[in-house]
Amino acid sequence: MKVKPEIHPRKPASSTYFSRVYALVRRIPRGRVATYGQIARALGMPRGARTVGWAMRAGDEKIPWHRVVNARGGISVRPTPGYREQRARLRAEGIRFGRDARIDLEKYGWRKV
DNA sequence: CGAATGACCAAGC
DNA sequence: GGCTTGGCCATTC
């Protein structure tokens, strides 16, 4: 049976790109959400959505990471406890989820970017 | 430097 | 509408 690799968080990113991602994520207003791809584009990486996801995973608790969702308006990170937490936080900000646990990006999407 | 990683995305069946 | 595939790209080892 396969040994599962531990989910040790890789070192918190201390790089400029991540910092830039964090800076942008911090600007997402309460009650709004942005997508990974949206943030990536805003930073000049139209195809670097995955990298944005990494920045989140690298984890800095000071940022409103819960306001970042995927392009379908859904929450990633499902098998983790973070999923419930993210959903709870968003709902606390007045964001409603559809039947498929999806957010209406037309309504709650952050357009500032 | 090469290989692996991953909280993504768009396109194709 | 859901599942699979390939591409993306910075960071890590």
mmCIF file with all atom_site columns, C-alpha atoms (C1' of nucleotides) in Angstrom:
data_model
loop_
_atom_site.group_PDB
_atom_site.id
_atom_site.type_symbol
_atom_site.label_atom_id
_atom_site.label_alt_id
_atom_site.label_comp_id
_atom_site.label_asym_id
_atom_site.label_entity_id
_atom_site.label_seq_id
_atom_site.pdbx_PDB_ins_code
_atom_site.Cartn_x
_atom_site.Cartn_y
_atom_site.Cartn_z
_atom_site.occupancy
_atom_site.B_iso_or_equiv
_atom_site.pdbx_formal_charge
_atom_site.auth_seq_id
_atom_site.auth_comp_id
_atom_site.auth_asym_id
_atom_site.auth_atom_id
_atom_site.pdbx_PDB_model_num
ATOM 1   C CA    . MET A 1 1   ? 0.000   0.000  0.000   1.00 0.00 ? 1   MET A CA    1
ATOM 2   C CA    . LYS A 1 2   ? 1.120   3.327  -0.820  1.00 0.00 ? 2   LYS A CA    1
ATOM 3   C CA    . VAL A 1 3   ? 2.487   5.586  1.799   1.00 0.00 ? 3   VAL A CA    1
ATOM 4   C CA    . LYS A 1 4   ? 0.907   8.919  1.640   1.00 0.00 ? 4   LYS A CA    1
ATOM 5   C CA    . PRO A 1 5   ? 3.273   11.801 1.587   1.00 0.00 ? 5   PRO A CA    1
ATOM 6   C CA    . GLU A 1 6   ? 2.762   14.029 4.525   1.00 0.00 ? 6   GLU A CA    1
ATOM 7   C CA    . ILE A 1 7   ? 1.153   17.289 3.863   1.00 0.00 ? 7   ILE A CA    1
ATOM 8   C CA    . HIS A 1 8   ? 3.886   19.264 5.420   1.00 0.00 ? 8   HIS A CA    1
ATOM 9   C CA    . PRO A 1 9   ? 3.413   22.751 4.313   1.00 0.00 ? 9   PRO A CA    1
ATOM 10  C CA    . ARG A 1 10  ? 6.316   23.667 2.195   1.00 0.00 ? 10  ARG A CA    1
ATOM 11  C CA    . LYS A 1 11  ? 8.105   26.604 3.537   1.00 0.00 ? 11  LYS A CA    1
ATOM 12  C CA    . PRO A 1 12  ? 6.040   29.740 3.600   1.00 0.00 ? 12  PRO A CA    1
ATOM 13  C CA    . ALA A 1 13  ? 6.863   31.492 0.446   1.00 0.00 ? 13  ALA A CA    1
ATOM 14  C CA    . SER A 1 14  ? 9.043   34.435 0.942   1.00 0.00 ? 14  SER A CA    1
ATOM 15  C CA    . SER A 1 15  ? 9.152   35.415 -2.648  1.00 0.00 ? 15  SER A CA    1
ATOM 16  C CA    . THR A 1 16  ? 8.053   38.472 -4.460  1.00 0.00 ? 16  THR A CA    1
ATOM 17  C CA    . TYR A 1 17  ? 5.439   36.811 -6.581  1.00 0.00 ? 17  TYR A CA    1
ATOM 18  C CA    . PHE A 1 18  ? 3.680   35.385 -3.609  1.00 0.00 ? 18  PHE A CA    1
ATOM 19  C CA    . SER A 1 19  ? 3.834   38.701 -1.890  1.00 0.00 ? 19  SER A CA    1
ATOM 20  C CA    . ARG A 1 20  ? 2.229   40.268 -4.875  1.00 0.00 ? 20  ARG A CA    1
ATOM 21  C CA    . VAL A 1 21  ? -0.523  37.698 -4.806  1.00 0.00 ? 21  VAL A CA    1
ATOM 22  C CA    . TYR A 1 22  ? -1.099  38.316 -1.137  1.00 0.00 ? 22  TYR A CA    1
ATOM 23  C CA    . ALA A 1 23  ? -1.221  42.041 -1.647  1.00 0.00 ? 23  ALA A CA    1
ATOM 24  C CA    . LEU A 1 24  ? -3.932  41.653 -4.217  1.00 0.00 ? 24  LEU A CA    1
ATOM 25  C CA    . VAL A 1 25  ? -5.932  39.154 -2.243  1.00 0.00 ? 25  VAL A CA    1
ATOM 26  C CA    . ARG A 1 26  ? -5.957  41.507 0.694   1.00 0.00 ? 26  ARG A CA    1
ATOM 27  C CA    . ARG A 1 27  ? -7.728  44.040 -1.463  1.00 0.00 ? 27  ARG A CA    1
ATOM 28  C CA    . ILE A 1 28  ? -10.706 41.829 -2.134  1.00 0.00 ? 28  ILE A CA    1
ATOM 29  C CA    . PRO A 1 29  ? -13.589 43.554 -0.385  1.00 0.00 ? 29  PRO A CA    1
ATOM 30  C CA    . ARG A 1 30  ? -15.710 41.833 2.176   1.00 0.00 ? 30  ARG A CA    1
ATOM 31  C CA    . GLY A 1 31  ? -18.643 40.014 0.660   1.00 0.00 ? 31  GLY A CA    1
ATOM 32  C CA    . ARG A 1 32  ? -16.870 39.603 -2.654  1.00 0.00 ? 32  ARG A CA    1
ATOM 33  C CA    . VAL A 1 33  ? -14.826 36.844 -4.206  1.00 0.00 ? 33  VAL A CA    1
ATOM 34  C CA    . ALA A 1 34  ? -12.159 36.601 -6.879  1.00 0.00 ? 34  ALA A CA    1
ATOM 35  C CA    . THR A 1 35  ? -11.030 33.626 -8.906  1.00 0.00 ? 35  THR A CA    1
ATOM 36  C CA    . TYR A 1 36  ? -7.530  32.261 -9.129  1.00 0.00 ? 36  TYR A CA    1
ATOM 37  C CA    . GLY A 1 37  ? -7.381  33.026 -12.800 1.00 0.00 ? 37  GLY A CA    1
ATOM 38  C CA    . GLN A 1 38  ? -8.601  36.533 -12.237 1.00 0.00 ? 38  GLN A CA    1
ATOM 39  C CA    . ILE A 1 39  ? -5.829  37.237 -9.792  1.00 0.00 ? 39  ILE A CA    1
ATOM 40  C CA    . ALA A 1 40  ? -3.290  35.614 -12.051 1.00 0.00 ? 40  ALA A CA    1
ATOM 41  C CA    . ARG A 1 41  ? -4.304  37.872 -14.917 1.00 0.00 ? 41  ARG A CA    1
ATOM 42  C CA    . ALA A 1 42  ? -4.148  40.927 -12.734 1.00 0.00 ? 42  ALA A CA    1
ATOM 43  C CA    . LEU A 1 43  ? -0.565  40.043 -11.929 1.00 0.00 ? 43  LEU A CA    1
ATOM 44  C CA    . GLY A 1 44  ? 0.378   39.552 -15.530 1.00 0.00 ? 44  GLY A CA    1
ATOM 45  C CA    . MET A 1 45  ? 0.251   35.763 -15.497 1.00 0.00 ? 45  MET A CA    1
ATOM 46  C CA    . PRO A 1 46  ? -2.819  34.978 -17.562 1.00 0.00 ? 46  PRO A CA    1
ATOM 47  C CA    . ARG A 1 47  ? -2.071  31.292 -17.344 1.00 0.00 ? 47  ARG A CA    1
ATOM 48  C CA    . GLY A 1 48  ? -0.621  31.161 -13.909 1.00 0.00 ? 48  GLY A CA    1
ATOM 49  C CA    . ALA A 1 49  ? -3.707  30.417 -11.928 1.00 0.00 ? 49  ALA A CA    1
ATOM 50  C CA    . ARG A 1 50  ? -2.082  27.393 -10.366 1.00 0.00 ? 50  ARG A CA    1
ATOM 51  C CA    . THR A 1 51  ? 0.673   29.512 -9.017  1.00 0.00 ? 51  THR A CA    1
ATOM 52  C CA    . VAL A 1 52  ? -1.891  31.657 -7.293  1.00 0.00 ? 52  VAL A CA    1
ATOM 53  C CA    . GLY A 1 53  ? -3.311  28.544 -5.717  1.00 0.00 ? 53  GLY A CA    1
ATOM 54  C CA    . TRP A 1 54  ? 0.127   27.820 -4.396  1.00 0.00 ? 54  TRP A CA    1
ATOM 55  C CA    . ALA A 1 55  ? 0.470   31.147 -2.846  1.00 0.00 ? 55  ALA A CA    1
ATOM 56  C CA    . MET A 1 56  ? -2.696  30.385 -0.935  1.00 0.00 ? 56  MET A CA    1
ATOM 57  C CA    . ARG A 1 57  ? -1.512  26.976 0.027   1.00 0.00 ? 57  ARG A CA    1
ATOM 58  C CA    . ALA A 1 58  ? 1.805   28.315 1.178   1.00 0.00 ? 58  ALA A CA    1
ATOM 59  C CA    . GLY A 1 59  ? -0.512  29.799 3.684   1.00 0.00 ? 59  GLY A CA    1
ATOM 60  C CA    . ASP A 1 60  ? -0.446  33.141 5.246   1.00 0.00 ? 60  ASP A CA    1
ATOM 61  C CA    . GLU A 1 61  ? -3.300  33.440 7.662   1.00 0.00 ? 61  GLU A CA    1
ATOM 62  C CA    . LYS A 1 62  ? -3.350  37.164 7.516   1.00 0.00 ? 62  LYS A CA    1
ATOM 63  C CA    . ILE A 1 63  ? -4.953  37.250 4.140   1.00 0.00 ? 63  ILE A CA    1
ATOM 64  C CA    . PRO A 1 64  ? -8.599  36.663 3.255   1.00 0.00 ? 64  PRO A CA    1
ATOM 65  C CA    . TRP A 1 65  ? -7.755  33.490 1.392   1.00 0.00 ? 65  TRP A CA    1
ATOM 66  C CA    . HIS A 1 66  ? -11.341 32.367 1.714   1.00 0.00 ? 66  HIS A CA    1
ATOM 67  C CA    . ARG A 1 67  ? -12.378 34.983 -0.838  1.00 0.00 ? 67  ARG A CA    1
ATOM 68  C CA    . VAL A 1 68  ? -10.501 33.195 -3.578  1.00 0.00 ? 68  VAL A CA    1
ATOM 69  C CA    . VAL A 1 69  ? -12.470 30.559 -5.435  1.00 0.00 ? 69  VAL A CA    1
ATOM 70  C CA    . ASN A 1 70  ? -12.095 28.707 -8.700  1.00 0.00 ? 70  ASN A CA    1
ATOM 71  C CA    . ALA A 1 71  ? -13.447 29.796 -12.061 1.00 0.00 ? 71  ALA A CA    1
ATOM 72  C CA    . ARG A 1 72  ? -16.713 27.961 -11.541 1.00 0.00 ? 72  ARG A CA    1
ATOM 73  C CA    . GLY A 1 73  ? -17.413 29.780 -8.341  1.00 0.00 ? 73  GLY A CA    1
ATOM 74  C CA    . GLY A 1 74  ? -16.668 26.703 -6.299  1.00 0.00 ? 74  GLY A CA    1
ATOM 75  C CA    . ILE A 1 75  ? -14.371 26.047 -3.418  1.00 0.00 ? 75  ILE A CA    1
ATOM 76  C CA    . SER A 1 76  ? -11.291 23.980 -3.944  1.00 0.00 ? 76  SER A CA    1
ATOM 77  C CA    . VAL A 1 77  ? -9.442  22.197 -1.168  1.00 0.00 ? 77  VAL A CA    1
ATOM 78  C CA    . ARG A 1 78  ? -12.359 19.921 -0.601  1.00 0.00 ? 78  ARG A CA    1
ATOM 79  C CA    . PRO A 1 79  ? -10.962 17.043 1.377   1.00 0.00 ? 79  PRO A CA    1
ATOM 80  C CA    . THR A 1 80  ? -9.436  19.365 3.848   1.00 0.00 ? 80  THR A CA    1
ATOM 81  C CA    . PRO A 1 81  ? -10.911 21.080 6.864   1.00 0.00 ? 81  PRO A CA    1
ATOM 82  C CA    . GLY A 1 82  ? -10.229 24.296 5.066   1.00 0.00 ? 82  GLY A CA    1
ATOM 83  C CA    . TYR A 1 83  ? -13.203 23.669 2.858   1.00 0.00 ? 83  TYR A CA    1
ATOM 84  C CA    . ARG A 1 84  ? -15.785 23.998 5.570   1.00 0.00 ? 84  ARG A CA    1
ATOM 85  C CA    . GLU A 1 85  ? -14.038 26.932 7.027   1.00 0.00 ? 85  GLU A CA    1
ATOM 86  C CA    . GLN A 1 86  ? -13.901 28.747 3.750   1.00 0.00 ? 86  GLN A CA    1
ATOM 87  C CA    . ARG A 1 87  ? -17.560 28.191 3.100   1.00 0.00 ? 87  ARG A CA    1
ATOM 88  C CA    . ALA A 1 88  ? -18.496 29.279 6.565   1.00 0.00 ? 88  ALA A CA    1
ATOM 89  C CA    . ARG A 1 89  ? -16.517 32.472 6.263   1.00 0.00 ? 89  ARG A CA    1
ATOM 90  C CA    . LEU A 1 90  ? -18.035 33.355 2.934   1.00 0.00 ? 90  LEU A CA    1
ATOM 91  C CA    . ARG A 1 91  ? -21.528 32.742 4.173   1.00 0.00 ? 91  ARG A CA    1
ATOM 92  C CA    . ALA A 1 92  ? -20.760 34.907 7.146   1.00 0.00 ? 92  ALA A CA    1
ATOM 93  C CA    . GLU A 1 93  ? -20.069 37.692 4.695   1.00 0.00 ? 93  GLU A CA    1
ATOM 94  C CA    . GLY A 1 94  ? -23.440 37.309 3.100   1.00 0.00 ? 94  GLY A CA    1
ATOM 95  C CA    . ILE A 1 95  ? -22.433 35.194 0.159   1.00 0.00 ? 95  ILE A CA    1
ATOM 96  C CA    . ARG A 1 96  ? -24.921 32.540 -0.811  1.00 0.00 ? 96  ARG A CA    1
ATOM 97  C CA    . PHE A 1 97  ? -24.132 29.219 -2.339  1.00 0.00 ? 97  PHE A CA    1
ATOM 98  C CA    . GLY A 1 98  ? -26.195 27.519 -4.986  1.00 0.00 ? 98  GLY A CA    1
ATOM 99  C CA    . ARG A 1 99  ? -27.223 23.902 -4.893  1.00 0.00 ? 99  ARG A CA    1
ATOM 100 C CA    . ASP A 1 100 ? -23.933 22.762 -6.273  1.00 0.00 ? 100 ASP A CA    1
ATOM 101 C CA    . ALA A 1 101 ? -22.062 24.706 -3.660  1.00 0.00 ? 101 ALA A CA    1
ATOM 102 C CA    . ARG A 1 102 ? -21.293 27.311 -6.209  1.00 0.00 ? 102 ARG A CA    1
ATOM 103 C CA    . ILE A 1 103 ? -21.198 31.060 -5.939  1.00 0.00 ? 103 ILE A CA    1
ATOM 104 C CA    . ASP A 1 104 ? -22.778 33.345 -8.475  1.00 0.00 ? 104 ASP A CA    1
ATOM 105 C CA    . LEU A 1 105 ? -19.728 35.146 -9.750  1.00 0.00 ? 105 LEU A CA    1
ATOM 106 C CA    . GLU A 1 106 ? -21.838 37.607 -11.674 1.00 0.00 ? 106 GLU A CA    1
ATOM 107 C CA    . LYS A 1 107 ? -23.214 38.766 -8.402  1.00 0.00 ? 107 LYS A CA    1
ATOM 108 C CA    . TYR A 1 108 ? -20.390 38.346 -5.931  1.00 0.00 ? 108 TYR A CA    1
ATOM 109 C CA    . GLY A 1 109 ? -17.385 38.525 -8.202  1.00 0.00 ? 109 GLY A CA    1
ATOM 110 C CA    . TRP A 1 110 ? -14.910 41.260 -7.510  1.00 0.00 ? 110 TRP A CA    1
ATOM 111 C CA    . ARG A 1 111 ? -14.727 43.526 -10.517 1.00 0.00 ? 111 ARG A CA    1
ATOM 112 C CA    . LYS A 1 112 ? -12.083 45.868 -9.239  1.00 0.00 ? 112 LYS A CA    1
ATOM 113 C CA    . VAL A 1 113 ? -9.435  43.877 -11.028 1.00 0.00 ? 113 VAL A CA    1
ATOM 114 C "C1'" . DC  B 2 1   ? 19.714  22.217 -13.489 1.00 0.00 ? 1   DC  B "C1'" 1
ATOM 115 C "C1'" . DG  B 2 2   ? 16.073  18.468 -14.095 1.00 0.00 ? 2   DG  B "C1'" 1
ATOM 116 C "C1'" . DA  B 2 3   ? 11.978  16.574 -12.017 1.00 0.00 ? 3   DA  B "C1'" 1
ATOM 117 C "C1'" . DA  B 2 4   ? 8.094   16.974 -9.187  1.00 0.00 ? 4   DA  B "C1'" 1
ATOM 118 C "C1'" . DT  B 2 5   ? 4.237   19.588 -7.189  1.00 0.00 ? 5   DT  B "C1'" 1
ATOM 119 C "C1'" . DG  B 2 6   ? -0.446  21.706 -7.109  1.00 0.00 ? 6   DG  B "C1'" 1
ATOM 120 C "C1'" . DA  B 2 7   ? -6.306  25.519 -3.118  1.00 0.00 ? 7   DA  B "C1'" 1
ATOM 121 C "C1'" . DC  B 2 8   ? -6.260  26.057 -11.774 1.00 0.00 ? 8   DC  B "C1'" 1
ATOM 122 C "C1'" . DC  B 2 9   ? -8.387  26.390 -16.498 1.00 0.00 ? 9   DC  B "C1'" 1
ATOM 123 C "C1'" . DA  B 2 10  ? -10.206 25.591 -21.074 1.00 0.00 ? 10  DA  B "C1'" 1
ATOM 124 C "C1'" . DA  B 2 11  ? -11.281 22.332 -24.339 1.00 0.00 ? 11  DA  B "C1'" 1
ATOM 125 C "C1'" . DG  B 2 12  ? -12.954 17.784 -25.728 1.00 0.00 ? 12  DG  B "C1'" 1
ATOM 126 C "C1'" . DC  B 2 13  ? -15.983 13.477 -25.230 1.00 0.00 ? 13  DC  B "C1'" 1
ATOM 127 C "C1'" . DG  C 3 1   ? -23.952 18.777 -17.220 1.00 0.00 ? 1   DG  C "C1'" 1
ATOM 128 C "C1'" . DG  C 3 2   ? -20.010 15.755 -15.622 1.00 0.00 ? 2   DG  C "C1'" 1
ATOM 129 C "C1'" . DC  C 3 3   ? -15.510 13.422 -16.206 1.00 0.00 ? 3   DC  C "C1'" 1
ATOM 130 C "C1'" . DT  C 3 4   ? -10.815 13.375 -18.511 1.00 0.00 ? 4   DT  C "C1'" 1
ATOM 131 C "C1'" . DT  C 3 5   ? -6.691  15.453 -20.741 1.00 0.00 ? 5   DT  C "C1'" 1
ATOM 132 C "C1'" . DG  C 3 6   ? -3.158  18.538 -21.636 1.00 0.00 ? 6   DG  C "C1'" 1
ATOM 133 C "C1'" . DG  C 3 7   ? -1.037  22.827 -20.754 1.00 0.00 ? 7   DG  C "C1'" 1
ATOM 134 C "C1'" . DC  C 3 8   ? 0.559   26.398 -17.439 1.00 0.00 ? 8   DC  C "C1'" 1
ATOM 135 C "C1'" . DC  C 3 9   ? 4.014   28.335 -14.411 1.00 0.00 ? 9   DC  C "C1'" 1
ATOM 136 C "C1'" . DA  C 3 10  ? 6.510   29.693 -10.064 1.00 0.00 ? 10  DA  C "C1'" 1
ATOM 137 C "C1'" . DT  C 3 11  ? 8.461   27.297 -6.378  1.00 0.00 ? 11  DT  C "C1'" 1
ATOM 138 C "C1'" . DT  C 3 12  ? 10.798  23.329 -4.142  1.00 0.00 ? 12  DT  C "C1'" 1
ATOM 139 C "C1'" . DC  C 3 13  ? 13.953  19.455 -3.719  1.00 0.00 ? 13  DC  C "C1'" 1
#
